[in-house]
Amino acid sequence: MKKIQISPSILSADFSQLGNEIKRLEDAGADMIHVDVMDGHFVPNLTIGPPVIKTLRKNSKLTFDVHLMIAPVHKYIKDFADAGADIITIHPEATDNLKESINHIKSFKKKVGVSLNPDTNVSIIEKELENVDLVLVMSVHPGFGGQKFIPNVIEKIKILKKIKDEKNYSYDIEVDGGINFSNSKEVVNAGANILVSGTTIFRENNGNIKKNIETLKEV
Ligand code: DX5
Ligand code: ZN
C-alpha cells in the first residue's frame, strides 16, 4: 500500500456546524483540512475568508490546507497567513508575479502550493517547481464540489511526477475534484500523494467519514 494523505474539503460539510465538522474529520483520521476560498470573480462561487478560518483554527491541530481561488491573490496572502493557514495554494493566473507571490507566502513561514486548472499546462509553473512545497492539480474546473473527474489530468499528474523524480524535487502532488473510490487508485498510481475530497468523504456510505477516508487510502 502506498503512503497517501487525505485532505477532506469542508466545502461539502455542514456550514452551520463547521467547528464540529472539523473535529469529526480529525477524529476520523483526516491528515489535513482542505479549505476552499472562492471570490465570485476568479471562480463563479463565494465561500469563506480569513475571519472564519481564524475561528476554526483555534479548535484544530490539523494542517490547514488553504486553496485560494481568488484574484488578485497577492494582497490577501498576509490575511490568510495571519488567520492560521499552514499551506497556502495559489493559481498562477491569479497573480501578476508568481515568483513574488511564492516568496511572499514563504516570508510568513508557510508552505507554498501552486494549482493548475484542468486546461493549464505544467509549463506555466515549471520554473517555480523547485521553489514550491505542493502542486495542486485540479481535476474539475474550480468553483463547485460534486463535479465529475476530468480523466485527461492523469497525464499532467504523470508529467509532474516525472519532473519531480528526475530533478529530485520535493513537492507533494495533490489532486482536487471528483475523487471517488473508482478513480483514486489511478490518480495515486499516476503520482499523486495527497487526495482532496468533499463529496465522497461526506456523502458515501451514509456519511461515514471514517470509513470513507480509510477506503480512499486503500490504494
Ligand atoms: C472545487 C474545489 C474542490 C472541491 C472538491 O473548486 O477546489 O476542493 O470542493 O469537492 P469534490 O470532492 O466534491 O469534487
Ligand atoms: Zn480545492
Coordinates of N, CA and C and ligand atoms in Angstrom, one line a residue:
M1 N 0.8 -1.2 0.0 CA 0.0 0.0 0.0 C 0.9 1.3 0.0
K2 N 0.5 2.2 -0.8 CA 1.3 3.5 -0.9 C 0.9 4.4 0.2
K3 N 1.8 5.3 0.6 CA 1.6 6.2 1.7 C 0.9 7.4 1.1
I4 N -0.4 7.5 1.3 CA -1.1 8.7 0.8 C -1.8 9.5 1.9
Q5 N -2.1 10.7 1.7 CA -2.7 11.5 2.7 C -4.1 12.0 2.1
I6 N -5.0 12.2 3.0 CA -6.4 12.6 2.6 C -6.6 14.0 3.2
S7 N -7.0 14.9 2.3 CA -7.3 16.3 2.7 C -8.8 16.6 2.4
P8 N -9.7 16.3 3.4 CA -11.1 16.5 3.1 C -11.5 18.0 2.9
S9 N -12.3 18.2 1.9 CA -12.7 19.6 1.6 C -14.0 19.9 2.4
I10 N -13.9 20.9 3.2 CA -15.0 21.3 4.0 C -16.2 22.0 3.2
L11 N -15.9 22.1 1.9 CA -17.0 22.7 1.1 C -18.2 21.8 1.1
S12 N -18.1 20.5 1.4 CA -19.2 19.6 1.5 C -19.7 19.4 2.9
A13 N -19.1 20.1 3.8 CA -19.5 19.9 5.2 C -20.8 20.7 5.5
D14 N -21.3 20.5 6.7 CA -22.5 21.3 7.2 C -21.9 22.6 7.7
F15 N -22.2 23.7 6.9 CA -21.6 25.0 7.2 C -22.1 25.6 8.5
S16 N -23.3 25.1 9.0 CA -23.8 25.6 10.3 C -23.1 25.0 11.5
Q17 N -22.3 24.0 11.2 CA -21.6 23.2 12.2 C -20.1 23.1 11.9
L18 N -19.5 24.1 11.3 CA -18.1 23.9 10.8 C -17.1 23.4 11.8
G19 N -17.2 24.0 13.0 CA -16.2 23.6 14.0 C -16.3 22.1 14.4
N20 N -17.6 21.7 14.5 CA -17.8 20.3 14.8 C -17.4 19.4 13.7
E21 N -17.7 19.8 12.5 CA -17.3 19.0 11.3 C -15.8 18.8 11.2
I22 N -15.1 19.8 11.6 CA -13.6 19.7 11.5 C -13.1 18.7 12.6
K23 N -13.8 18.8 13.8 CA -13.5 17.9 14.9 C -13.8 16.4 14.4
R24 N -14.9 16.3 13.8 CA -15.3 15.0 13.3 C -14.3 14.4 12.3
L25 N -13.8 15.3 11.4 CA -12.8 14.9 10.4 C -11.5 14.5 11.1
E26 N -11.1 15.2 12.1 CA -9.9 15.0 12.8 C -10.0 13.6 13.5
D27 N -11.1 13.3 14.2 CA -11.4 12.0 14.8 C -11.4 10.9 13.8
A28 N -11.8 11.2 12.6 CA -12.0 10.1 11.6 C -10.7 9.8 10.8
G29 N -9.6 10.6 11.2 CA -8.3 10.2 10.6 C -7.9 11.1 9.4
A30 N -8.5 12.3 9.3 CA -8.1 13.2 8.2 C -6.6 13.6 8.4
D31 N -5.9 13.7 7.4 CA -4.5 14.1 7.5 C -4.4 15.7 7.6
M32 N -5.3 16.3 6.9 CA -5.3 17.8 6.9 C -6.7 18.2 6.5
I33 N -6.9 19.5 6.5 CA -8.3 20.1 6.2 C -8.1 21.0 5.0
H34 N -8.9 20.7 3.9 CA -8.8 21.5 2.7 C -9.9 22.6 2.8
V35 N -9.4 23.8 2.7 CA -10.3 24.9 2.8 C -10.4 25.6 1.5
D36 N -11.6 25.6 0.8 CA -11.7 26.2 -0.5 C -12.2 27.7 -0.3
V37 N -11.4 28.6 -0.8 CA -11.7 30.0 -0.7 C -12.0 30.5 -2.1
M38 N -13.2 31.0 -2.2 CA -13.7 31.5 -3.6 C -14.2 32.9 -3.5
D39 N -14.0 33.6 -4.6 CA -14.3 35.1 -4.5 C -15.4 35.5 -5.5
G40 N -16.1 34.6 -6.2 CA -17.1 35.0 -7.1 C -16.6 35.8 -8.3
H41 N -15.3 35.7 -8.5 CA -14.7 36.5 -9.6 C -13.7 35.6 -10.4
F42 N -12.7 35.1 -9.6 CA -11.8 34.1 -10.2 C -12.5 32.8 -10.5
V43 N -13.5 32.5 -9.7 CA -14.4 31.3 -9.9 C -15.8 31.8 -9.6
P44 N -16.8 31.2 -10.2 CA -18.2 31.7 -10.1 C -18.9 31.2 -8.8
N45 N -18.3 31.4 -7.7 CA -18.9 30.9 -6.4 C -18.2 31.7 -5.3
L46 N -18.9 31.8 -4.1 CA -18.3 32.5 -3.0 C -18.3 31.6 -1.8
T47 N -17.3 31.6 -1.0 CA -17.3 30.8 0.2 C -16.9 31.6 1.4
I48 N -15.7 31.2 2.0 CA -15.4 31.9 3.3 C -14.0 32.6 3.2
G49 N -13.7 33.4 4.2 CA -12.4 34.1 4.1 C -11.7 34.0 5.5
P50 N -10.7 34.9 5.7 CA -9.8 34.8 6.8 C -10.5 34.8 8.2
P51 N -11.6 35.6 8.5 CA -12.1 35.5 9.8 C -12.7 34.1 10.2
V52 N -13.3 33.5 9.2 CA -13.8 32.1 9.5 C -12.7 31.1 9.8
I53 N -11.7 31.2 8.9 CA -10.5 30.3 9.1 C -9.8 30.6 10.5
K54 N -9.7 31.8 10.9 CA -9.1 32.1 12.1 C -9.9 31.5 13.3
T55 N -11.2 31.6 13.2 CA -12.1 31.0 14.3 C -11.9 29.5 14.3
L56 N -11.9 28.8 13.1 CA -11.8 27.4 13.0 C -10.5 26.9 13.5
R57 N -9.5 27.7 13.2 CA -8.1 27.3 13.5 C -7.9 27.1 15.0
K58 N -8.6 27.8 15.9 CA -8.5 27.7 17.3 C -8.9 26.3 17.8
N59 N -9.7 25.6 17.1 CA -10.3 24.3 17.5 C -9.6 23.1 16.9
S60 N -8.6 23.3 16.2 CA -8.0 22.1 15.5 C -6.5 22.2 15.4
K61 N -5.9 21.0 15.5 CA -4.4 20.9 15.4 C -4.0 20.5 14.0
L62 N -5.0 20.1 13.2 CA -4.7 19.6 11.9 C -4.1 20.7 11.0
T63 N -3.3 20.3 10.0 CA -2.8 21.2 9.0 C -4.0 21.8 8.2
F64 N -4.0 23.1 8.1 CA -5.0 23.8 7.2 C -4.4 24.0 5.8
D65 N -5.0 23.3 4.9 CA -4.6 23.3 3.5 C -5.5 24.3 2.8
V66 N -5.0 25.5 2.6 CA -6.0 26.6 2.1 C -5.8 26.8 0.6
H67 N -6.8 26.6 -0.1 CA -6.8 26.7 -1.6 C -7.5 28.0 -2.0
L68 N -6.6 28.9 -2.4 CA -7.2 30.3 -2.7 C -7.6 30.4 -4.2
M69 N -8.9 30.5 -4.4 CA -9.4 30.7 -5.8 C -9.9 32.1 -5.8
I70 N -8.9 33.1 -5.6 CA -9.3 34.5 -5.6 C -8.3 35.3 -6.4
A71 N -8.7 36.4 -7.1 CA -7.8 37.2 -7.9 C -8.2 38.6 -7.7
P72 N -7.2 39.5 -7.6 CA -5.8 39.3 -7.5 C -5.5 38.7 -6.1
V73 N -4.7 37.7 -6.0 CA -4.5 37.0 -4.8 C -3.4 37.6 -3.8
H74 N -2.4 38.3 -4.5 CA -1.2 38.7 -3.7 C -1.6 39.5 -2.4
K75 N -2.4 40.5 -2.6 CA -2.7 41.4 -1.4 C -3.4 40.7 -0.3
Y76 N -4.0 39.5 -0.5 CA -4.7 38.8 0.6 C -3.9 37.7 1.3
I77 N -2.7 37.4 0.7 CA -1.9 36.3 1.3 C -1.6 36.5 2.8
K78 N -1.2 37.7 3.2 CA -0.9 38.0 4.6 C -2.1 37.7 5.5
D79 N -3.3 38.0 5.0 CA -4.5 37.8 5.8 C -4.7 36.3 6.1
F80 N -4.4 35.5 5.1 CA -4.6 34.1 5.3 C -3.5 33.5 6.1
A81 N -2.3 34.0 6.0 CA -1.2 33.6 6.8 C -1.5 33.9 8.3
D82 N -2.0 35.1 8.5 CA -2.3 35.5 9.9 C -3.5 34.8 10.5
A83 N -4.4 34.3 9.6 CA -5.6 33.6 10.1 C -5.2 32.2 10.5
G84 N -4.0 31.7 10.1 CA -3.6 30.4 10.5 C -3.5 29.3 9.5
A85 N -3.5 29.7 8.2 CA -3.3 28.7 7.2 C -1.9 28.1 7.3
D86 N -1.7 26.8 7.0 CA -0.4 26.2 7.1 C 0.2 26.0 5.7
I87 N -0.7 25.7 4.7 CA -0.3 25.6 3.3 C -1.2 26.6 2.6
I88 N -0.5 27.5 1.8 CA -1.3 28.5 1.0 C -1.1 28.2 -0.4
T89 N -2.2 27.8 -1.1 CA -2.1 27.4 -2.5 C -2.7 28.5 -3.4
I90 N -2.0 28.9 -4.4 CA -2.5 29.9 -5.3 C -2.5 29.4 -6.8
H91 N -3.3 30.1 -7.6 CA -3.3 29.8 -9.0 C -2.4 30.8 -9.8
P92 N -1.6 30.3 -10.7 CA -0.7 31.3 -11.4 C -1.4 32.4 -12.1
E93 N -2.6 32.1 -12.6 CA -3.4 33.1 -13.3 C -3.9 34.2 -12.4
A94 N -3.8 34.0 -11.1 CA -4.4 35.0 -10.1 C -3.4 36.0 -9.6
T95 N -2.2 35.9 -10.1 CA -1.2 36.9 -9.7 C -0.4 37.4 -10.9
D96 N 0.1 38.7 -10.8 CA 0.9 39.2 -11.9 C 2.3 38.7 -11.8
N97 N 2.8 38.3 -10.6 CA 4.1 37.8 -10.5 C 4.2 36.6 -9.6
L98 N 4.2 35.5 -10.2 CA 4.1 34.2 -9.4 C 5.3 34.1 -8.4
K99 N 6.5 34.4 -8.9 CA 7.7 34.3 -8.0 C 7.5 35.1 -6.8
E100 N 7.1 36.3 -7.0 CA 6.9 37.3 -5.9 C 5.8 36.7 -4.9
S101 N 4.8 36.2 -5.4 CA 3.7 35.7 -4.5 C 4.2 34.5 -3.8
I102 N 5.0 33.6 -4.4 CA 5.5 32.4 -3.8 C 6.4 32.9 -2.6
N103 N 7.3 33.9 -2.9 CA 8.2 34.4 -1.9 C 7.5 35.1 -0.7
H104 N 6.4 35.7 -1.1 CA 5.6 36.4 -0.1 C 5.0 35.3 0.9
I105 N 4.5 34.2 0.4 CA 3.9 33.2 1.2 C 5.0 32.6 2.1
K106 N 6.2 32.4 1.5 CA 7.3 31.9 2.3 C 7.8 32.8 3.4
S107 N 7.6 34.1 3.2 CA 8.1 35.1 4.2 C 7.3 35.0 5.5
F108 N 6.1 34.3 5.4 CA 5.3 34.1 6.6 C 5.6 32.7 7.2
K109 N 6.6 32.0 6.6 CA 6.9 30.6 7.1 C 5.8 29.7 6.8
K110 N 5.1 29.8 5.7 CA 4.0 28.9 5.4 C 4.5 28.1 4.2
K111 N 3.9 26.9 4.1 CA 4.1 26.1 2.9 C 3.4 26.7 1.7
V112 N 4.1 26.5 0.5 CA 3.6 27.1 -0.7 C 3.0 26.1 -1.7
G113 N 1.8 26.3 -2.1 CA 1.3 25.4 -3.2 C 0.9 26.2 -4.4
V114 N 1.1 25.6 -5.6 CA 0.6 26.3 -6.8 C -0.4 25.3 -7.4
S115 N -1.5 25.8 -8.0 CA -2.5 25.0 -8.5 C -2.7 25.1 -10.0
L116 N -2.9 24.0 -10.7 CA -3.1 24.0 -12.1 C -4.6 23.7 -12.5
N117 N -5.3 24.6 -13.1 CA -6.6 24.3 -13.6 C -6.5 23.2 -14.7
P118 N -7.7 22.5 -15.0 CA -7.6 21.4 -15.9 C -7.0 21.8 -17.3
D119 N -7.2 23.1 -17.7 CA -6.7 23.5 -19.0 C -5.3 24.2 -18.9
T120 N -4.8 24.3 -17.7 CA -3.5 25.0 -17.6 C -2.3 23.9 -17.6
N121 N -1.3 24.3 -18.4 CA -0.2 23.3 -18.6 C 0.9 23.5 -17.5
V122 N 1.6 22.4 -17.3 CA 2.7 22.4 -16.3 C 3.7 23.5 -16.7
S123 N 3.9 23.8 -18.0 CA 5.0 24.7 -18.4 C 4.8 26.1 -17.7
I124 N 3.6 26.5 -17.4 CA 3.4 27.8 -16.8 C 4.0 28.0 -15.4
I125 N 4.2 26.8 -14.7 CA 4.8 26.9 -13.4 C 6.2 26.2 -13.3
E126 N 6.6 25.7 -14.4 CA 7.8 24.8 -14.4 C 9.0 25.5 -13.8
K127 N 9.2 26.8 -14.0 CA 10.4 27.5 -13.5 C 10.3 27.5 -11.9
E128 N 9.1 27.4 -11.4 CA 9.0 27.6 -9.9 C 8.9 26.3 -9.2
L129 N 8.9 25.2 -9.9 CA 8.7 23.9 -9.3 C 9.7 23.6 -8.2
E130 N 10.9 24.1 -8.4 CA 11.9 23.8 -7.3 C 11.7 24.6 -6.1
N131 N 10.8 25.6 -6.2 CA 10.5 26.5 -5.0 C 9.2 26.3 -4.3
V132 N 8.5 25.3 -4.7 CA 7.2 25.1 -4.0 C 7.2 23.8 -3.2
D133 N 6.2 23.7 -2.3 CA 6.1 22.5 -1.4 C 5.0 21.6 -2.0
L134 N 4.1 22.1 -2.8 CA 3.0 21.3 -3.3 C 2.5 21.8 -4.6
V135 N 2.1 20.9 -5.5 CA 1.4 21.3 -6.7 C 0.0 20.7 -6.6
L136 N -1.0 21.5 -6.7 CA -2.4 21.1 -6.6 C -3.0 21.0 -8.0
V137 N -3.2 19.7 -8.5 CA -3.8 19.5 -9.8 C -5.3 19.5 -9.7
M138 N -5.9 20.4 -10.4 CA -7.4 20.5 -10.4 C -7.9 19.5 -11.4
S139 N -8.8 18.6 -10.9 CA -9.3 17.6 -11.8 C -10.8 17.9 -12.1
V140 N -11.2 19.1 -11.7 CA -12.5 19.7 -12.2 C -12.2 21.1 -12.4
H141 N -13.1 21.8 -13.1 CA -13.0 23.3 -13.2 C -13.4 23.9 -11.8
P142 N -12.5 24.6 -11.2 CA -12.8 25.0 -9.8 C -14.0 25.9 -9.7
G143 N -14.7 25.8 -8.5 CA -15.9 26.6 -8.3 C -16.9 25.9 -7.5
F144 N -17.0 24.6 -7.7 CA -18.1 23.8 -7.1 C -17.6 22.4 -6.7
G145 N -18.2 21.9 -5.6 CA -18.0 20.5 -5.3 C -18.9 19.6 -6.1
G146 N -18.7 18.3 -6.1 CA -19.7 17.4 -6.7 C -19.6 17.3 -8.2
Q147 N -18.5 17.8 -8.8 CA -18.4 17.7 -10.3 C -17.7 16.3 -10.6
K148 N -17.7 16.1 -12.0 CA -17.2 14.8 -12.5 C -15.7 15.0 -12.7
F149 N -14.9 14.0 -12.3 CA -13.5 14.0 -12.6 C -13.1 14.0 -14.1
I150 N -12.2 14.9 -14.4 CA -11.8 15.0 -15.8 C -10.5 14.1 -16.1
P151 N -10.7 13.0 -16.8 CA -9.7 12.0 -16.9 C -8.4 12.4 -17.5
N152 N -8.4 13.4 -18.4 CA -7.1 13.7 -19.0 C -6.1 14.5 -18.1
V153 N -6.5 14.8 -16.9 CA -5.5 15.3 -16.0 C -4.5 14.3 -15.5
I154 N -4.8 13.0 -15.7 CA -3.9 11.9 -15.3 C -2.6 12.1 -15.9
E155 N -2.6 12.5 -17.2 CA -1.3 12.8 -17.9 C -0.5 13.9 -17.2
K156 N -1.2 14.9 -16.8 CA -0.5 16.0 -16.1 C 0.1 15.6 -14.8
I157 N -0.6 14.7 -14.1 CA 0.0 14.2 -12.8 C 1.3 13.4 -13.1
K158 N 1.2 12.6 -14.2 CA 2.4 11.8 -14.6 C 3.6 12.7 -14.9
I159 N 3.3 13.8 -15.6 CA 4.4 14.7 -16.0 C 5.0 15.3 -14.8
L160 N 4.1 15.7 -13.8 CA 4.7 16.3 -12.6 C 5.5 15.3 -11.8
K161 N 5.1 14.1 -11.8 CA 5.8 13.1 -11.0 C 7.2 12.8 -11.7
K162 N 7.2 12.8 -13.0 CA 8.4 12.6 -13.8 C 9.4 13.7 -13.5
I163 N 8.9 14.9 -13.6 CA 9.8 16.1 -13.3 C 10.4 16.0 -11.9
K164 N 9.5 15.7 -10.9 CA 9.8 15.6 -9.5 C 11.0 14.5 -9.3
D165 N 10.8 13.4 -9.9 CA 11.8 12.3 -9.8 C 13.1 12.6 -10.5
E166 N 13.0 13.2 -11.7 CA 14.2 13.5 -12.5 C 15.0 14.6 -11.8
K167 N 14.4 15.6 -11.3 CA 15.1 16.7 -10.8 C 15.3 16.6 -9.2
N168 N 14.7 15.5 -8.7 CA 14.8 15.4 -7.2 C 14.2 16.5 -6.5
Y169 N 13.0 17.0 -6.9 CA 12.3 18.0 -6.2 C 11.5 17.3 -5.1
S170 N 11.0 18.2 -4.2 CA 10.3 17.6 -3.0 C 8.8 17.9 -2.9
Y171 N 8.2 18.5 -3.9 CA 6.8 18.9 -3.8 C 5.9 17.7 -3.7
D172 N 4.8 17.9 -2.9 CA 3.7 17.0 -2.9 C 2.9 17.2 -4.2
I173 N 2.2 16.1 -4.6 CA 1.3 16.2 -5.7 C -0.1 15.9 -5.2
E174 N -0.9 16.9 -5.1 CA -2.3 16.8 -4.6 C -3.3 17.0 -5.7
V175 N -4.3 16.2 -5.6 CA -5.3 16.2 -6.7 C -6.7 16.5 -6.1
D176 N -7.4 17.4 -6.8 CA -8.6 18.0 -6.2 C -9.8 18.1 -7.2
G177 N -10.8 17.3 -6.9 CA -12.1 17.4 -7.7 C -12.5 16.1 -8.3
G178 N -13.7 15.7 -7.8 CA -14.3 14.5 -8.4 C -13.6 13.2 -8.0
I179 N -12.8 13.2 -6.9 CA -12.1 12.0 -6.5 C -13.2 11.0 -5.9
N180 N -13.1 9.8 -6.3 CA -14.0 8.8 -5.7 C -13.3 7.4 -5.6
F181 N -14.1 6.4 -5.1 CA -13.4 5.1 -4.8 C -13.0 4.4 -6.1
S182 N -13.5 4.9 -7.3 CA -13.2 4.2 -8.5 C -12.0 4.8 -9.2
N183 N -11.7 6.1 -8.9 CA -10.6 6.7 -9.7 C -9.4 7.0 -8.8
S184 N -9.5 6.8 -7.4 CA -8.4 7.2 -6.5 C -7.1 6.4 -6.8
K185 N -7.3 5.1 -7.2 CA -6.1 4.2 -7.5 C -5.3 4.8 -8.7
E186 N -6.0 5.1 -9.7 CA -5.4 5.6 -10.9 C -4.6 6.9 -10.6
V187 N -5.3 7.7 -9.8 CA -4.7 9.0 -9.5 C -3.4 8.8 -8.7
V188 N -3.4 7.9 -7.8 CA -2.2 7.7 -6.9 C -1.2 7.0 -7.8
N189 N -1.6 6.0 -8.6 CA -0.6 5.3 -9.4 C 0.1 6.3 -10.4
A190 N -0.6 7.4 -10.8 CA 0.0 8.4 -11.7 C 1.0 9.2 -11.0
G191 N 1.0 9.3 -9.6 CA 2.0 10.0 -8.9 C 1.5 10.9 -7.8
A192 N 0.2 11.0 -7.6 CA -0.4 11.8 -6.5 C -0.1 11.2 -5.1
N193 N 0.2 12.1 -4.1 CA 0.3 11.5 -2.8 C -0.6 12.2 -1.8
I194 N -1.4 13.2 -2.2 CA -2.5 13.8 -1.4 C -3.8 13.8 -2.2
L195 N -4.8 13.3 -1.7 CA -6.1 13.4 -2.3 C -7.1 14.3 -1.6
V196 N -7.7 15.3 -2.3 CA -8.7 16.1 -1.7 C -10.0 15.5 -2.1
S197 N -11.0 15.5 -1.1 CA -12.3 15.0 -1.5 C -13.3 15.6 -0.5
G198 N -14.4 16.1 -1.2 CA -15.5 16.6 -0.4 C -16.7 15.6 -0.5
T199 N -17.3 15.5 -1.7 CA -18.5 14.7 -1.8 C -18.3 13.3 -1.4
T200 N -17.2 12.6 -1.8 CA -17.0 11.2 -1.4 C -16.9 11.1 0.1
I201 N -16.2 11.9 0.7 CA -16.0 11.8 2.2 C -17.3 12.1 3.0
F202 N -18.0 13.1 2.5 CA -19.2 13.5 3.3 C -20.5 12.7 2.9
R203 N -20.5 12.1 1.7 CA -21.8 11.6 1.3 C -21.8 10.0 1.1
E204 N -20.7 9.4 0.8 CA -20.7 8.0 0.6 C -21.0 7.2 1.9
N205 N -21.4 6.0 1.8 CA -21.7 5.2 3.0 C -22.4 5.9 4.1
N206 N -23.5 6.6 3.7 CA -24.3 7.4 4.6 C -23.6 8.3 5.4
G207 N -22.5 8.9 4.8 CA -21.8 9.9 5.6 C -20.8 9.4 6.6
N208 N -20.4 8.1 6.5 CA -19.5 7.5 7.4 C -18.1 8.0 7.0
I209 N -17.7 9.1 7.5 CA -16.4 9.8 7.0 C -15.2 9.0 7.4
K210 N -15.2 8.2 8.5 CA -14.0 7.4 8.9 C -13.8 6.3 7.8
K211 N -14.9 5.7 7.5 CA -14.9 4.6 6.5 C -14.4 5.2 5.1
N212 N -15.0 6.3 4.8 CA -14.7 6.9 3.5 C -13.2 7.3 3.4
I213 N -12.7 7.9 4.5 CA -11.2 8.2 4.5 C -10.4 7.0 4.4
E214 N -10.7 6.0 5.1 CA -10.0 4.7 5.1 C -10.0 4.1 3.7
T215 N -11.2 4.1 3.1 CA -11.4 3.5 1.8 C -10.6 4.2 0.7
L216 N -10.5 5.6 0.8 CA -9.7 6.3 -0.2 C -8.3 6.0 0.0
K217 N -7.8 5.7 1.2 CA -6.4 5.4 1.4 C -6.0 4.0 1.0
E218 N -7.0 3.1 0.8 CA -6.7 1.8 0.4 C -6.4 1.7 -1.1
V219 N -5.3 2.2 -1.5 CA -5.0 2.2 -3.0 C -3.7 1.4 -3.2
Ligands
DX5_1 C1 -13.5 22.8 -6.3 C2 -12.8 22.7 -5.0 C3 -12.7 21.3 -4.5 C4 -14.0 20.6 -4.4 C5 -13.8 19.1 -4.1 O1 -13.4 24.1 -6.8 O2 -11.5 23.2 -5.2 O3 -11.9 21.2 -3.3 O4 -14.7 21.1 -3.3 O5 -15.0 18.5 -3.9 P1 -15.5 17.2 -4.6 O6 -14.7 16.1 -3.9 O7 -16.9 17.2 -4.3 O8 -15.2 17.3 -6.1
ZN2 ZN -9.9 22.9 -3.5

